[in-house]
Amino acid sequence: MNNHEALMPLVAEIVDIRVDTPDVKTFTVLTPDGKKPFDHMPGQCAMVSAPGVGEAMFSITSSPTDTEKMEFSIKRCGGFTEYLHGVDVGQQITVRGPYGRPFPVDTEFKGKNLLFIAGGIGLAPLRSVINYCRDKKDDYGKIDIVYGSRSKDDLVDYAEILNEWCSDKNVNVHLTIDREQEGWDGHVGFVPNYVSELGFDTNRIGIICGPPIMIKFTLGNLTKLGFEKTQIYTTMELRMKCGIGKCGRCNIGSKYVCKDGPVFRFDELDELPDEY
Amino acid sequence: MYKIKISDLPALFDKLSEKYDVFLPVDFDNGAKYKKYEKGDVLSEKLNTVKSPKDFFFPQTEDMMRFKTEGKKIDVIDIREPKDDFIVFGVTECDVKSFEVLDNVFLSEPADTYYAEKRAHGVLISRACSKPSETCFCKTYGIDPSEPSGDISTWKADGTLYLRPNTDKGEAVISVISGILTEADDDEVNKEKEKINKILDRLPLKNLTTEGFGAGKTAELFDRPEWAGLSQSCLGCGTCTFVCPTCQCYDIRDFKTNDGVIRYRCWDSCMYSEFTKMSAGQPRLTQKERFRQRFMHKLVYYPENNGGLYSCVGCGRCLQSCPISMNIVKVMKALGGKNE
Amino acid sequence: MQKISRFDIINRLKDLLADGNVDRVLGWKKGEFRYDVTPHVFTSAQELEADFVWGDFCGANFSKYLIKETAKSDKKVAVLLKPCDTYSFNQLLTEHRFDREKVYAVGVACDGMADIFKIKKITGDGISDIKENGEDLDVYTIYDEKPVKIKKTDVLSERCLSCKSKKHAAYDELLGGDGDVLDSNRFDEVAKIEAMTEEERYAFWQGELSRCIRCNACRDVCPACTCEKCVFDNPNSGMENKSPANEFEEKLFHIIRAFHVAGRCTDCGECSRVCPQRIPLHLLNRKFIKDINAFYGEYQAGEVVGSRAPLVDFDKEDVEPKNAVGKEDK
Amino acid sequence: MQVNEYKPLIVAFCCNWCSYAGADLAGNNRLNYPADVKIIRVPCSCRVNPAFVLRAYQRGADGVLICGCHPGDCHYTTGNYYTRRRMALLFSMLSYLGIEKERTRVEWISAAEGAKFAATMNEFVKTVTDLGKNRRLEDLRCKK
């Protein structure tokens, strides 16, 4: 990051828009001269903005190993995202970052089996880690991915999951949807229950992201399987304005999500007040 | 140590304003206010200005950049202009210390260049508090109002103003006015300090302590039942945060002009209901959580991140301004001390 | 000196609690100094005895708190109301903002409230105690053994200087008796500004409003400002704003704030009381009241529950806007 | 002389049923009125919130006109009666704050009064031109 201009954004151009689900689109972003705006680590975020419309924090969904471009998977749920969903390829936006503490991919994750558990748009922040670990598969053990959504149509990155992840030898993908649906012969049921059914051993690190209620029950079920809180990670989201721990709104206790997070280990979260 | 007769202060301000923009507290009908010096302005005797001098370094509204948009293209325009040196005169020690609190936030990596630029060009001339108010409690935080710091310290005693430069910036200012200053010894200043310390012993809030607060107290304080009662009549206005010298939360907003977009930042307040509101939800649902956040931040979270330093300096502005007279002193008395 | 003593009020409130008529009391709680009184919900006789105050600094108007308080429980809450507060009380009832059945209104006679800012202008900082002494206030400071004697009438708060009524517009019972509606001089200041030239008026308001720090205290304390979401907080309103970015924003906020309560403002004076910058906001509200009286006939918001506010009413013979300006003094 | 000739920007809120039709009629009859008048069509003059007037000034208007049906002729029966009260109070307040009272105005123009519409606009533009630029309710950020 350019430290001198922490709040000054870069201009970037949307060069590709992929429609993932009825309310999620993935935007590919490059600088006007065709480069990746900046380097990042898996789990880090960036402030994306359209002048006069809004500015908000999004996780960077592309992997750091992709040196060509940067991607954001964005769900339509407010004024600014509504705008983004309405733009065409070629539209310029601004980005600044990267912000936050990444997943400890080069330290604590190294050499371990990984279990990714995601619900809905919660896959977006994990996709960057998953692809990072897939690309450096020698550094990691077995990768399991449990991913669930309301319906088949709500699965983000479905094509990539089927075409790339599923064909990877050391990756095991377990998909589930909430309710029966025509044309779906996979598992049906909620993610937390599915995790219990699959019954993972504890020789792995868990990484959870999804709606708060899903996180809560999944965490409970993992604990029942014998997981310690010290081996489960998640990534958080709170309202942010500056991204650098100064504007004062994304704190949980003394921690700032934009600076000390967004990635937290559950034992760390336990020490924070319950205000998120 | 230098000195100058109080009656000669206009000459001093005239001289300084030749080279610097000089701001000093001046009395108005509605209280003292910092004002750019113009001939004839008289330094206010009142110690607390309604708004604190943080305005000069972290203004309530500050334009950051402009955007020009044309079709799908965006152009980011840096609109900052180089800042000239300026002097803030007559800053009380609590307000001087408030900059330490703000520095820890704004100058820590990555530094906030908007603030840093102003800090680099601002000269703080402090003054000893010869007549503290009943609402003063800087002693609680170990701040000594008889020994002001800043780039230059000043004391008023017996119709004379004593000045002591503390930094290179201060020396530079002194060299501008050295022609009208005379050298002095410390005697009068020491006597004045003694006098001030005697007054401090008579202040009604002199026994207020930070006991029970500080780093590591989150778990103990967060769920205390007293918060409900303390916050029950809070209006959720932002008065306390806006008059506070250490409150530093801000919002970044865009303003659509007829010719592009201005991105500016403005003070925000944790007391406001939309402060943490996002499309996905609201972590601080009621005024109780918002109220608690403000005081927990000042008394626990901030010290946790900044080596035990509290982000309150005891200036007493919130005691004077709160519409319902609820304030940090009442919170500290209700929650602090020994817990049975 | 207030007509009724703290002691008498507490005794009556204790009875009310003991009878089980009410389970809590909205009253004033003492602070660190004499003057920093906080609105508080008292739930027991002990609490009342320890912390309840009544005196020259109990300015806070509790009417607005009733919206929140009555929603909390089915039990009745007792509320202390000064005569001017009762108008806000009625106005909120007119607007159906709370359930009258859940409130036991105790009217207290009021002899006017003192303004600590005015006191400090005389005594300076360092006030250690203020004692009521007949018609005087004895103000002790840490700088002098002897008190400064101040006539209370010299330090009355702005709204009390032109008190409109000592008569309670609503109550279930009265403590300290009732007074009369007064022949107030409250429009004098407005008339003075109207008499200025356009340039003078502009300069006057420019000076006053430029001090605004947009803390929203005037809005948040106002018993007539009870929107769930204020336009100034609503991103979808197109005029959401948090800062007095420039002169325009200052005027926009204060014109709209005053306009939105026009015809509903009872002139309780809370806005000016709480302004940390001491902007005479009541002069904006009073201008609307004065105009309404002049154009559409005398109207006092909150005098009668259910009265029709002038801005949701009309007359076929109403004055034309172009003829209205400058015709306020009929 | 011609270099800096000042042309005021006028915003006219016109009620859909009368004044806007009046404007139409003025156009059909080739009655001239200055192009600096920007018409904003509103369902009823009563739709005009005082904030709209202020926002027009913020965005660079030098004069604001609110046009509605004649009192008694409102399409919604009584809308313009409320407009009348509301604007009387607003204009009085603006004047109280020292803002030129001639800048803001309410006019009743029916669908049949094309000539009146054009005449009103001409006269109002002249009044505002004489007053000069709006300085007292301007937002500098919106200028240039």
mmCIF file of C-alpha atoms in Angstrom, chain C residues 100-307:
data_model
loop_
_atom_site.group_PDB
_atom_site.id
_atom_site.type_symbol
_atom_site.label_atom_id
_atom_site.label_comp_id
_atom_site.label_asym_id
_atom_site.label_seq_id
_atom_site.Cartn_x
_atom_site.Cartn_y
_atom_site.Cartn_z
ATOM 1 C CA ARG C 100 -52.156 8.880 28.095
ATOM 2 C CA GLU C 101 -53.477 5.987 30.189
ATOM 3 C CA LYS C 102 -49.954 4.934 31.031
ATOM 4 C CA VAL C 103 -48.964 8.285 32.472
ATOM 5 C CA TYR C 104 -49.675 9.939 35.761
ATOM 6 C CA ALA C 105 -48.909 13.596 35.237
ATOM 7 C CA VAL C 106 -47.833 15.536 38.281
ATOM 8 C CA GLY C 107 -47.787 19.255 37.608
ATOM 9 C CA VAL C 108 -45.268 21.225 39.608
ATOM 10 C CA ALA C 109 -45.477 24.959 40.006
ATOM 11 C CA CYS C 110 -42.443 26.660 38.527
ATOM 12 C CA ASP C 111 -40.855 29.919 39.478
ATOM 13 C CA GLY C 112 -38.507 29.997 36.488
ATOM 14 C CA MET C 113 -35.224 28.276 35.937
ATOM 15 C CA ALA C 114 -31.776 29.783 36.278
ATOM 16 C CA ASP C 115 -29.192 29.658 33.518
ATOM 17 C CA ILE C 116 -25.787 28.496 34.708
ATOM 18 C CA PHE C 117 -24.111 30.193 31.792
ATOM 19 C CA LYS C 118 -25.486 33.549 32.893
ATOM 20 C CA ILE C 119 -24.408 32.857 36.451
ATOM 21 C CA LYS C 120 -20.898 32.019 35.351
ATOM 22 C CA LYS C 121 -20.760 35.205 33.364
ATOM 23 C CA ILE C 122 -21.066 37.029 36.678
ATOM 24 C CA THR C 123 -19.086 34.771 38.977
ATOM 25 C CA GLY C 124 -16.574 33.205 36.628
ATOM 26 C CA ASP C 125 -15.602 29.535 36.701
ATOM 27 C CA GLY C 126 -14.983 27.500 39.814
ATOM 28 C CA ILE C 127 -18.478 27.283 41.274
ATOM 29 C CA SER C 128 -18.519 25.054 44.331
ATOM 30 C CA ASP C 129 -22.092 25.528 45.460
ATOM 31 C CA ILE C 130 -25.252 27.466 44.751
ATOM 32 C CA LYS C 131 -27.775 28.065 47.505
ATOM 33 C CA GLU C 132 -31.274 29.371 47.066
ATOM 34 C CA ASN C 133 -31.756 32.260 49.398
ATOM 35 C CA GLY C 134 -35.173 33.838 49.060
ATOM 36 C CA GLU C 135 -35.231 35.665 45.748
ATOM 37 C CA ASP C 136 -31.453 35.468 45.536
ATOM 38 C CA LEU C 137 -28.933 32.839 44.656
ATOM 39 C CA ASP C 138 -25.804 32.627 46.771
ATOM 40 C CA VAL C 139 -23.052 31.388 44.512
ATOM 41 C CA TYR C 140 -19.941 30.042 46.205
ATOM 42 C CA THR C 141 -16.733 29.580 44.262
ATOM 43 C CA ILE C 142 -13.491 27.874 45.130
ATOM 44 C CA TYR C 143 -11.809 31.248 44.847
ATOM 45 C CA ASP C 144 -13.679 33.043 47.582
ATOM 46 C CA GLU C 145 -15.036 32.207 51.022
ATOM 47 C CA LYS C 146 -17.907 34.567 50.621
ATOM 48 C CA PRO C 147 -20.693 33.881 48.158
ATOM 49 C CA VAL C 148 -21.576 36.102 45.248
ATOM 50 C CA LYS C 149 -25.147 37.225 45.725
ATOM 51 C CA ILE C 150 -27.118 37.158 42.500
ATOM 52 C CA LYS C 151 -30.722 38.114 41.979
ATOM 53 C CA LYS C 152 -32.378 35.142 40.358
ATOM 54 C CA THR C 153 -34.276 37.395 38.017
ATOM 55 C CA ASP C 154 -30.932 38.510 36.589
ATOM 56 C CA VAL C 155 -29.934 34.999 35.620
ATOM 57 C CA LEU C 156 -33.259 33.525 34.526
ATOM 58 C CA SER C 157 -32.916 31.338 31.488
ATOM 59 C CA GLU C 158 -33.977 32.862 28.218
ATOM 60 C CA ARG C 159 -37.314 31.093 27.981
ATOM 61 C CA CYS C 160 -38.278 31.971 31.549
ATOM 62 C CA LEU C 161 -37.635 35.651 30.948
ATOM 63 C CA SER C 162 -40.615 35.587 28.635
ATOM 64 C CA CYS C 163 -42.613 32.831 30.299
ATOM 65 C CA LYS C 164 -45.860 32.319 28.460
ATOM 66 C CA SER C 165 -47.760 30.489 31.127
ATOM 67 C CA LYS C 166 -47.656 29.467 34.745
ATOM 68 C CA LYS C 167 -50.830 27.514 34.150
ATOM 69 C CA HIS C 168 -50.624 23.784 33.570
ATOM 70 C CA ALA C 169 -52.288 22.689 30.361
ATOM 71 C CA ALA C 170 -52.515 19.100 31.567
ATOM 72 C CA TYR C 171 -52.157 17.252 34.840
ATOM 73 C CA ASP C 172 -53.570 14.514 37.000
ATOM 74 C CA GLU C 173 -52.625 16.361 40.116
ATOM 75 C CA LEU C 174 -50.880 19.577 40.960
ATOM 76 C CA LEU C 175 -48.155 20.289 43.454
ATOM 77 C CA GLY C 176 -47.698 23.892 44.466
ATOM 78 C CA GLY C 177 -50.871 25.147 42.880
ATOM 79 C CA ASP C 178 -51.608 26.505 39.448
ATOM 80 C CA GLY C 179 -50.878 29.911 37.937
ATOM 81 C CA ASP C 180 -52.192 31.941 35.057
ATOM 82 C CA VAL C 181 -51.448 32.221 31.384
ATOM 83 C CA LEU C 182 -49.184 35.230 31.238
ATOM 84 C CA ASP C 183 -49.181 38.191 28.975
ATOM 85 C CA SER C 184 -45.763 37.363 27.663
ATOM 86 C CA ASN C 185 -43.385 39.603 25.847
ATOM 87 C CA ARG C 186 -41.913 36.670 24.004
ATOM 88 C CA PHE C 187 -42.260 38.168 20.540
ATOM 89 C CA ASP C 188 -40.354 41.338 21.348
ATOM 90 C CA GLU C 189 -37.034 39.907 20.267
ATOM 91 C CA VAL C 190 -38.550 38.641 17.030
ATOM 92 C CA ALA C 191 -40.061 42.035 16.354
ATOM 93 C CA LYS C 192 -36.694 43.629 16.963
ATOM 94 C CA ILE C 193 -35.117 41.473 14.283
ATOM 95 C CA GLU C 194 -38.014 42.092 11.902
ATOM 96 C CA ALA C 195 -37.442 45.792 12.307
ATOM 97 C CA MET C 196 -33.856 45.487 11.116
ATOM 98 C CA THR C 197 -32.931 46.041 7.501
ATOM 99 C CA GLU C 198 -32.527 43.026 5.281
ATOM 100 C CA GLU C 199 -28.737 43.359 5.429
ATOM 101 C CA GLU C 200 -28.779 43.579 9.210
ATOM 102 C CA ARG C 201 -30.999 40.553 9.505
ATOM 103 C CA TYR C 202 -28.746 38.613 7.197
ATOM 104 C CA ALA C 203 -25.649 39.618 9.159
ATOM 105 C CA PHE C 204 -27.335 38.808 12.457
ATOM 106 C CA TRP C 205 -28.307 35.293 11.477
ATOM 107 C CA GLN C 206 -25.088 34.680 9.650
ATOM 108 C CA GLY C 207 -23.270 35.421 12.887
ATOM 109 C CA GLU C 208 -25.539 33.236 14.974
ATOM 110 C CA LEU C 209 -25.845 30.251 12.678
ATOM 111 C CA SER C 210 -22.164 30.165 11.729
ATOM 112 C CA ARG C 211 -21.464 28.874 15.222
ATOM 113 C CA CYS C 212 -23.544 25.759 14.677
ATOM 114 C CA ILE C 213 -21.564 22.547 15.078
ATOM 115 C CA ARG C 214 -24.454 20.344 13.985
ATOM 116 C CA CYS C 215 -24.389 18.317 17.148
ATOM 117 C CA ASN C 216 -28.142 17.847 16.663
ATOM 118 C CA ALA C 217 -28.822 18.564 20.339
ATOM 119 C CA CYS C 218 -31.592 21.039 19.407
ATOM 120 C CA ARG C 219 -33.270 18.438 17.268
ATOM 121 C CA ASP C 220 -32.814 15.522 19.607
ATOM 122 C CA VAL C 221 -34.104 17.340 22.660
ATOM 123 C CA CYS C 222 -37.100 18.878 20.881
ATOM 124 C CA PRO C 223 -40.387 17.337 22.054
ATOM 125 C CA ALA C 224 -41.891 18.089 18.648
ATOM 126 C CA CYS C 225 -39.055 16.350 16.745
ATOM 127 C CA THR C 226 -40.220 12.781 17.041
ATOM 128 C CA CYS C 227 -39.763 11.393 13.546
ATOM 129 C CA GLU C 228 -38.432 7.861 13.629
ATOM 130 C CA LYS C 229 -35.947 8.823 10.936
ATOM 131 C CA CYS C 230 -35.046 12.451 10.479
ATOM 132 C CA VAL C 231 -34.516 13.634 6.887
ATOM 133 C CA PHE C 232 -31.054 14.716 7.924
ATOM 134 C CA ASP C 233 -30.194 11.153 8.947
ATOM 135 C CA ASN C 234 -31.831 9.448 6.027
ATOM 136 C CA PRO C 235 -29.529 8.608 3.123
ATOM 137 C CA ASN C 236 -32.550 8.322 0.860
ATOM 138 C CA SER C 237 -33.779 11.836 1.562
ATOM 139 C CA GLY C 238 -31.129 13.393 -0.638
ATOM 140 C CA MET C 239 -30.290 15.867 2.085
ATOM 141 C CA GLU C 240 -28.654 13.666 4.668
ATOM 142 C CA ASN C 241 -25.807 15.556 6.181
ATOM 143 C CA LYS C 242 -23.743 15.472 9.290
ATOM 144 C CA SER C 243 -21.707 18.603 9.188
ATOM 145 C CA PRO C 244 -22.221 22.307 8.812
ATOM 146 C CA ALA C 245 -20.035 22.147 5.720
ATOM 147 C CA ASN C 246 -20.799 25.739 4.784
ATOM 148 C CA GLU C 247 -23.206 28.597 5.351
ATOM 149 C CA PHE C 248 -25.819 27.028 3.162
ATOM 150 C CA GLU C 249 -25.906 23.787 5.112
ATOM 151 C CA GLU C 250 -26.259 25.715 8.366
ATOM 152 C CA LYS C 251 -29.253 27.624 7.075
ATOM 153 C CA LEU C 252 -30.804 24.587 5.421
ATOM 154 C CA PHE C 253 -30.683 22.639 8.655
ATOM 155 C CA HIS C 254 -32.077 25.356 10.853
ATOM 156 C CA ILE C 255 -34.807 26.504 8.488
ATOM 157 C CA ILE C 256 -36.009 22.964 7.923
ATOM 158 C CA ARG C 257 -35.722 22.081 11.595
ATOM 159 C CA ALA C 258 -37.812 25.069 12.608
ATOM 160 C CA PHE C 259 -40.236 24.652 9.726
ATOM 161 C CA HIS C 260 -40.873 21.045 10.507
ATOM 162 C CA VAL C 261 -42.090 21.935 13.963
ATOM 163 C CA ALA C 262 -43.935 25.065 12.854
ATOM 164 C CA GLY C 263 -47.458 24.973 14.185
ATOM 165 C CA ARG C 264 -46.492 22.145 16.512
ATOM 166 C CA CYS C 265 -43.778 23.928 18.467
ATOM 167 C CA THR C 266 -45.110 24.919 21.873
ATOM 168 C CA ASP C 267 -42.206 27.305 22.483
ATOM 169 C CA CYS C 268 -40.838 25.242 25.361
ATOM 170 C CA GLY C 269 -37.377 26.635 24.694
ATOM 171 C CA GLU C 270 -35.455 23.383 25.046
ATOM 172 C CA CYS C 271 -33.601 23.974 21.758
ATOM 173 C CA SER C 272 -31.967 27.138 22.988
ATOM 174 C CA ARG C 273 -31.359 25.732 26.433
ATOM 175 C CA VAL C 274 -29.273 22.836 25.169
ATOM 176 C CA CYS C 275 -27.368 24.542 22.370
ATOM 177 C CA PRO C 276 -23.679 24.276 23.294
ATOM 178 C CA GLN C 277 -22.993 27.283 21.098
ATOM 179 C CA ARG C 278 -25.861 29.269 22.563
ATOM 180 C CA ILE C 279 -27.528 30.037 19.287
ATOM 181 C CA PRO C 280 -30.934 31.653 19.997
ATOM 182 C CA LEU C 281 -32.813 28.952 18.122
ATOM 183 C CA HIS C 282 -36.083 29.834 19.805
ATOM 184 C CA LEU C 283 -36.099 33.017 17.764
ATOM 185 C CA LEU C 284 -36.600 30.938 14.634
ATOM 186 C CA ASN C 285 -39.424 28.964 16.173
ATOM 187 C CA ARG C 286 -41.027 32.054 17.618
ATOM 188 C CA LYS C 287 -40.965 33.733 14.254
ATOM 189 C CA PHE C 288 -43.178 30.960 12.920
ATOM 190 C CA ILE C 289 -45.448 31.194 15.947
ATOM 191 C CA LYS C 290 -45.712 34.941 15.585
ATOM 192 C CA ASP C 291 -46.489 34.654 11.884
ATOM 193 C CA ILE C 292 -49.060 31.972 12.465
ATOM 194 C CA ASN C 293 -50.753 34.155 15.057
ATOM 195 C CA ALA C 294 -50.707 37.126 12.730
ATOM 196 C CA PHE C 295 -51.830 35.345 9.562
ATOM 197 C CA TYR C 296 -54.157 32.635 10.788
ATOM 198 C CA GLY C 297 -55.254 33.753 14.223
ATOM 199 C CA GLU C 298 -53.871 33.128 17.687
ATOM 200 C CA TYR C 299 -52.792 29.552 18.125
ATOM 201 C CA GLN C 300 -50.926 27.955 20.987
ATOM 202 C CA ALA C 301 -49.755 24.444 20.234
ATOM 203 C CA GLY C 302 -50.404 22.068 23.092
ATOM 204 C CA GLU C 303 -52.974 24.248 24.794
ATOM 205 C CA VAL C 304 -55.749 21.822 23.942
ATOM 206 C CA VAL C 305 -55.318 18.161 23.060
ATOM 207 C CA GLY C 306 -56.603 17.465 19.577
ATOM 208 C CA SER C 307 -56.458 21.001 18.259
#
